[in-house]
Coordinates of C-alpha atoms in Angstrom, one line a residue:
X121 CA 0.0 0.0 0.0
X122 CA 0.9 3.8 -0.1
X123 CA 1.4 3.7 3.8
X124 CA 3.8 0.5 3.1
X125 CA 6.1 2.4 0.7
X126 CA 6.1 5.7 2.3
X127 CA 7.1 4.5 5.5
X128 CA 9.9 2.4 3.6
X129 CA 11.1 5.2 2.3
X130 CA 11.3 6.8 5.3
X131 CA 13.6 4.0 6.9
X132 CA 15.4 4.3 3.5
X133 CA 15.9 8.0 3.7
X134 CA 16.3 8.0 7.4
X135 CA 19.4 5.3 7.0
X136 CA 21.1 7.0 3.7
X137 CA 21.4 10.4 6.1
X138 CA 23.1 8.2 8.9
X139 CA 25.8 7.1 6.8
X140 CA 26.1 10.5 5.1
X141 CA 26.6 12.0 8.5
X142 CA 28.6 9.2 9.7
X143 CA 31.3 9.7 6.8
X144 CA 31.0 13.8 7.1
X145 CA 32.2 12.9 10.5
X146 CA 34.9 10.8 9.4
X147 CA 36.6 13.4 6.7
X148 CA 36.2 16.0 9.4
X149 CA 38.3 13.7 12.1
X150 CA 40.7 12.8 9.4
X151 CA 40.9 17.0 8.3
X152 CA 41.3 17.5 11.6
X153 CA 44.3 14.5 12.3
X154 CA 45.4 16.4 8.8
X155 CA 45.4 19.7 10.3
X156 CA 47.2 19.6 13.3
X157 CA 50.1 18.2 11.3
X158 CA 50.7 20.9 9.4
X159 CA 49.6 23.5 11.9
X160 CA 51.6 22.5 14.5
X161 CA 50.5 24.3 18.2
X162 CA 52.0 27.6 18.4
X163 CA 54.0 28.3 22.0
X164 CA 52.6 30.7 24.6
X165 CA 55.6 32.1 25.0
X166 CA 59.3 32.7 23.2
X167 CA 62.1 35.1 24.0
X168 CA 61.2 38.8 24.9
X169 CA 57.7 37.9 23.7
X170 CA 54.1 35.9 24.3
X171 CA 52.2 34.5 21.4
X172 CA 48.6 34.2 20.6
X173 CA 47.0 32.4 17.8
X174 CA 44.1 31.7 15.8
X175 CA 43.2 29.5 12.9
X176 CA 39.9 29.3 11.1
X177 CA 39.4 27.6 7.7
X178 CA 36.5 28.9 5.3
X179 CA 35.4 25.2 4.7
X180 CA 33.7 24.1 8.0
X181 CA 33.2 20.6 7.0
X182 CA 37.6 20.7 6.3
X183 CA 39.0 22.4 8.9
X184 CA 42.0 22.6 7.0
X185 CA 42.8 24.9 4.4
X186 CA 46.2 26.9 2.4
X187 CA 47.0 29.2 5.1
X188 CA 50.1 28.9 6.5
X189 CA 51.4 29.7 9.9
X190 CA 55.0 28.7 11.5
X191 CA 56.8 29.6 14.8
X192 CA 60.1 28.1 15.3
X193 CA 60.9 29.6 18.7
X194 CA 64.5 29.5 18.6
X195 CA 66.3 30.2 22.0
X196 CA 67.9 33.1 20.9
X197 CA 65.5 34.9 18.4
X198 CA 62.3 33.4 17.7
X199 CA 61.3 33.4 14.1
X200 CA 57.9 33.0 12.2
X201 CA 56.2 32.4 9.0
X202 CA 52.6 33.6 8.1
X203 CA 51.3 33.2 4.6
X204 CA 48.6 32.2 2.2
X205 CA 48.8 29.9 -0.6
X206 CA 46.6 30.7 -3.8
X207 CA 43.3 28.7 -4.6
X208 CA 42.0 26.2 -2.5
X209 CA 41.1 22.5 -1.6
X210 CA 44.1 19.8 -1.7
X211 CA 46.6 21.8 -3.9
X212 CA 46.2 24.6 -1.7
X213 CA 47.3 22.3 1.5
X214 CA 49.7 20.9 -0.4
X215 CA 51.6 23.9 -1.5
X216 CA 51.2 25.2 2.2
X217 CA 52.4 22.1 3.6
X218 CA 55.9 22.3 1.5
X219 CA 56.3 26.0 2.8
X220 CA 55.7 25.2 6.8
X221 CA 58.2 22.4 6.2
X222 CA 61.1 24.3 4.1
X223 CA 60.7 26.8 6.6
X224 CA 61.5 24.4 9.7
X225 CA 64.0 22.8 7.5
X226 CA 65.5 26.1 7.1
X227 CA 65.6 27.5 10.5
X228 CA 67.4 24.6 12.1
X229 CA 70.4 25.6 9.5
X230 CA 73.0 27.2 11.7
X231 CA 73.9 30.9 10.3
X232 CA 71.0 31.6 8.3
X233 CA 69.9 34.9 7.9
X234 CA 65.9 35.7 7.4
X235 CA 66.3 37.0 4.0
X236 CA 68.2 33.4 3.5
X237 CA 65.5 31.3 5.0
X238 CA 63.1 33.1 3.0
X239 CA 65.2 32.4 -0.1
X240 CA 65.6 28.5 1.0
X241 CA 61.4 28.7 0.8
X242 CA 61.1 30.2 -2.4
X243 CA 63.0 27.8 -3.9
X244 CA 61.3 25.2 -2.6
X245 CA 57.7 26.5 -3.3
X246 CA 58.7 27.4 -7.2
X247 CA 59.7 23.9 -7.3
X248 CA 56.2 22.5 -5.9
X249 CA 54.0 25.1 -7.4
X250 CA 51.9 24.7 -10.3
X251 CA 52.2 27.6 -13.6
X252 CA 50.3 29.7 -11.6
X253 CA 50.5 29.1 -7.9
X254 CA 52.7 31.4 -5.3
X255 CA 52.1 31.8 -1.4
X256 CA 52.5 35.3 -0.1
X257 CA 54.1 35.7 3.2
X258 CA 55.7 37.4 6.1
X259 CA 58.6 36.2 7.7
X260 CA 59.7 37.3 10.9
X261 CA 62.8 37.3 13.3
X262 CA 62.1 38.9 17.0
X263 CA 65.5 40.5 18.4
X264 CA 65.4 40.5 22.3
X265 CA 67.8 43.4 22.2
X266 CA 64.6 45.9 20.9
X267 CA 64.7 45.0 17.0
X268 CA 61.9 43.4 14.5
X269 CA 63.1 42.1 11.5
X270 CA 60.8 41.2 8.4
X271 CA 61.2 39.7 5.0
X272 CA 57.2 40.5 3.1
X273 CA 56.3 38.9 -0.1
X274 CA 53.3 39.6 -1.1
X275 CA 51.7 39.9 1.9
X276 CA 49.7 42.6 3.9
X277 CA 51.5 44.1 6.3
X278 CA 51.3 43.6 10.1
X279 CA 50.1 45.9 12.3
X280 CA 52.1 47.3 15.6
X281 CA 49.7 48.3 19.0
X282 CA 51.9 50.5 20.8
X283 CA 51.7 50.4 24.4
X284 CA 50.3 53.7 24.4
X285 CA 47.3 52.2 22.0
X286 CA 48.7 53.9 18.2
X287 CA 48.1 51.6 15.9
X288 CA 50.7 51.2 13.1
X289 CA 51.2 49.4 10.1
X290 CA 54.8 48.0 9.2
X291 CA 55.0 48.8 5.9
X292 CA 58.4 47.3 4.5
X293 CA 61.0 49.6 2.7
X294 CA 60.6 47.7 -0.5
X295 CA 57.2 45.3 -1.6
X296 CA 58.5 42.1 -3.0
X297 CA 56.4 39.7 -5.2
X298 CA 55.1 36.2 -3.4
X299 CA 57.1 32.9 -3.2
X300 CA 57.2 31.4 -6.4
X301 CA 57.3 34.5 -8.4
X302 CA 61.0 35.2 -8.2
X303 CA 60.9 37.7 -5.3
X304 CA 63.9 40.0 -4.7
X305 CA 64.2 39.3 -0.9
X306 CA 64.8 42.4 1.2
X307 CA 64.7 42.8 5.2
X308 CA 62.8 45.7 6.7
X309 CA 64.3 46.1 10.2
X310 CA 61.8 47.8 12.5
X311 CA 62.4 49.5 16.6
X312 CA 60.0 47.6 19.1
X313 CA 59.3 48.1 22.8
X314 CA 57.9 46.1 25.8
X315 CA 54.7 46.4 25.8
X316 CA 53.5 46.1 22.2
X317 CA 51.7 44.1 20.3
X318 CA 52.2 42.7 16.5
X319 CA 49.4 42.0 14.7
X320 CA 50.1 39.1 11.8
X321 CA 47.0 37.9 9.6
X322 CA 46.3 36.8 6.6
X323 CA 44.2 38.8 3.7
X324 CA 41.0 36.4 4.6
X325 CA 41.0 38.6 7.6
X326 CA 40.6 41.8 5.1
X327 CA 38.7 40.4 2.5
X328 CA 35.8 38.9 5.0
X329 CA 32.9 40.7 4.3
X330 CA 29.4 41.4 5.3
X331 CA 25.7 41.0 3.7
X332 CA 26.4 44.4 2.7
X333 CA 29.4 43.9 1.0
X334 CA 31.2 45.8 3.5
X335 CA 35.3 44.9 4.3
X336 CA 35.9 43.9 7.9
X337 CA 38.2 46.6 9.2
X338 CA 41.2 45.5 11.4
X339 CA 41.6 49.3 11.8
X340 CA 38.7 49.3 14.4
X341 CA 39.8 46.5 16.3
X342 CA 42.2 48.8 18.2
X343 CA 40.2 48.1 21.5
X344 CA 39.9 44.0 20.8
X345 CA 43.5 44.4 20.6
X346 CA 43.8 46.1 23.6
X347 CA 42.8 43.6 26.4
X348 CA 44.9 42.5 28.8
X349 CA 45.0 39.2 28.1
X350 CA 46.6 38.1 25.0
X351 CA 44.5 35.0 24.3
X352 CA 41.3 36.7 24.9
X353 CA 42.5 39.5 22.6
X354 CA 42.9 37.1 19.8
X355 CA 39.3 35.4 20.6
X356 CA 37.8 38.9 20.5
X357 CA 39.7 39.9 17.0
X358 CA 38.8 36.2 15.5
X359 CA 34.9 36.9 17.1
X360 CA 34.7 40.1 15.7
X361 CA 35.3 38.7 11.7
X362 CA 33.0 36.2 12.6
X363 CA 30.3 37.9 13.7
X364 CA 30.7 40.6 10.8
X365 CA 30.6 37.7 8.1
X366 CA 27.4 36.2 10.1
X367 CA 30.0 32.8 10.2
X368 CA 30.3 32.5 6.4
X369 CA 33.9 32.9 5.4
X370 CA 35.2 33.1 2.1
X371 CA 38.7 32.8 2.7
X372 CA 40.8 31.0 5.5
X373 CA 42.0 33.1 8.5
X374 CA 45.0 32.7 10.1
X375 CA 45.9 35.7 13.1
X376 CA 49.2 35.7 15.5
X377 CA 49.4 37.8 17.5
X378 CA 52.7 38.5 19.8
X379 CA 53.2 41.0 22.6
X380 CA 56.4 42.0 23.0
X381 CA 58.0 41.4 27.1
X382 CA 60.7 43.4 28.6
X383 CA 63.5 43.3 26.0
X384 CA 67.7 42.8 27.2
X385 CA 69.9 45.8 28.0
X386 CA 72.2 47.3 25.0
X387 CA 69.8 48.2 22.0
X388 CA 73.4 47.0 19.7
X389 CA 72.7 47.5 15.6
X390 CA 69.5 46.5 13.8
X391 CA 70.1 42.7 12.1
X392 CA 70.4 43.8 9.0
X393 CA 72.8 46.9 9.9
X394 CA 70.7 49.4 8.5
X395 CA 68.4 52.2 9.8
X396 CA 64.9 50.9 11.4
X397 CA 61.8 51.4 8.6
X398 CA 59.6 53.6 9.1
X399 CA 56.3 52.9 10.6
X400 CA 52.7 54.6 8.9
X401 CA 49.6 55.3 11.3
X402 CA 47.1 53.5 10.4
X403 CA 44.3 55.8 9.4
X404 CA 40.7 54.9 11.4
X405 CA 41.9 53.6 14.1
X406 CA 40.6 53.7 17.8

C-alpha cells in the first residue's frame, strides 16, 4: 500500500542520512588529524615575547585549508612564518604544507639569515608550485635586544599596538612579489618596545565581508587588541570577523598575535645593519 512504501522510504531515507553523517564525521576527524600536522601548536611564550593564535578555515566541513602559519621559537631569536597559498582545496594544502616544512628545514640551518630562509622557501615553493600558484608571506625574526626584522612577499603588512594604544602598520621599505614568483628578498628592520603588540593575519582577515558587501576593518579592532590578556585578545579579534561575516567565510583566516615582554639591555645595531623602517599610522583607528 501507499502507507507500506512511504514508511519504507522513510527508513530508507532515514538510514542514507546516517551514513552520510557518519562519513562527514569521518573526513572532518581525518581533516582535523590532517590539520594539526601541518599547523603544529603555536607556543605561549618565546624570547622577549608571548604569542597568541588563531586559525579558522572557510570550509567548516575541512577544517584545514592553504594558510600557512610557523613559529620556530628559537632560543635566541624566535622566528615566524605567516602566509597564504593561492586557490583552495588539496593543492592549496599541499603547497602550504611544502612552505611550513622548508621553513623548519631552514631554520634549524646554523647561520641563516631571514632573507636566507626566506630564499631556502622560495625555492622550494617554485619547485612545488603549479604555472600559476605562489604563497605570499611574512617572515619574521624577534631580536630580544629591541629590533623586528621582516622579509614580506606579497603579503599585507602587520600591524604594531603601541603600548600607548597607536596603531601602526609596518609597511616594509621595498614590496616584493610572493614565493614562487622570483621575489627580490629584502629585510625591513623595525624598533620595538615592551609592551607592544604585533598583529600578523592573513588577507582572509581583510577580505571577509558582510551582507552588505562591507570589508571587515582590522583598523577598528584597536580596543579587541587592547585587552589585557593576549589569548582573549585574539578570541575577540577572531569573534569580531566572525560575527561581521554572520559565520560564512570566504577565505581561510589565520591571526598571530605577539606582545612584545621586557626586552635585554644594550639596543646594539638593527640585524640587517641598516636604519629601522619607518612605521605609517594606520588611518581609522581607535
Amino acid at each position: 500500500s501507499v502507507l507500506v512504501l512511504l514508511a519504507a522510504f522513510a527508513v530508507a531515507n532515514a538510514v542514507l542520512r546516517t551514513a552520510a553523517q557518519r562519513r562527514l564525521s569521518q573526513a572532518r576527524a581525518v581533516a582535523r588529524v590532517a590539520q594539526s600536522a601541518l599547523l603544529r601548536e603555536v607556543p605561549a611564550t618565546v624570547t622577549a615575547g608571548r604569542l597568541a593564535s588563531r586559525y579558522v578555515s572557510a570550509a567548516a566541513e575541512a577544517r584545514v585549508g592553504g594558510d600557512v602559519l610557523e613559529v620556530v621559537p628559537d632560543a635566541a631569536r624566535p622566528r615566524w612564518m605567516i602566509g597564504d597559498t593561492r586557490g583552495k582545496g588539496l593543492p592549496a594544502v599541499r603547497l602550504a604544507n611544502v612552505a611550513m616544512t622548508s621553513f623548519r628545514d631552514a631554520c634549524a640551518q646554523p647561520g641563516l639569515s631571514l632573507p636566507e630562509i626566506a630564499r631556502v622557501v622560495d625555492r622550494s615553493v617554485t619547485r612545488a608550485a603549479g604555472d600559476e600558484d605562489f604563497v605570499t608571506a611574512v617572515f619574521a625574526e624577534l631580536d630580544p635586544h629591541g629590533w623586528l626584522q621582516l622579509v614580506t612577499c606579497g603579503h599585507p603588512p602587520a600591524l604594531r599596538l603601541t603600548a600607548d594604544g597607536g596603531l601602526q602598520a609596518l609597511v616594509p621599505r621595498a614590496y616584493a612579489t610572493p614565493l614562487g614568483l622570483h621575489p627580490d628578498l629584502q629585510p625591513s628592520t623595525f624598533t620595538i618596545s615592551p609592551g607592544d603588540r604585533l598583529v600578523f593575519y592573513t588577507d582572509g582577515l581583510l577580505e571577509a565581508r558582510d551582507r552588505a558587501g562591507r570589508y571587515f576593518r582590522l583598523e577598528d579592532c584597536a580596543g579587541t587588541l587592547r585587552q589585557p590578556d593576549l589569548q582573549a585578545a585574539a578570541d575577540g579579534l577572531l569573534d569580531g570577523v566572525l560575527a561581521h561575516t554572520r559565520r560564512k567565510l570566504d577565505d581561510d583566516v589565520a591571526v598571530l598575535l605577539v606582545e612584545v615582554a621586557p626586552v635585554r639591555a644594550g639596543a646594539g645595531r638593527p640585524p640587517d645593519g641598516g636604519r629601522p623602517a619607518v612605521l605609517t599610522a594606520v588611518a581609522g583607528a581607535a
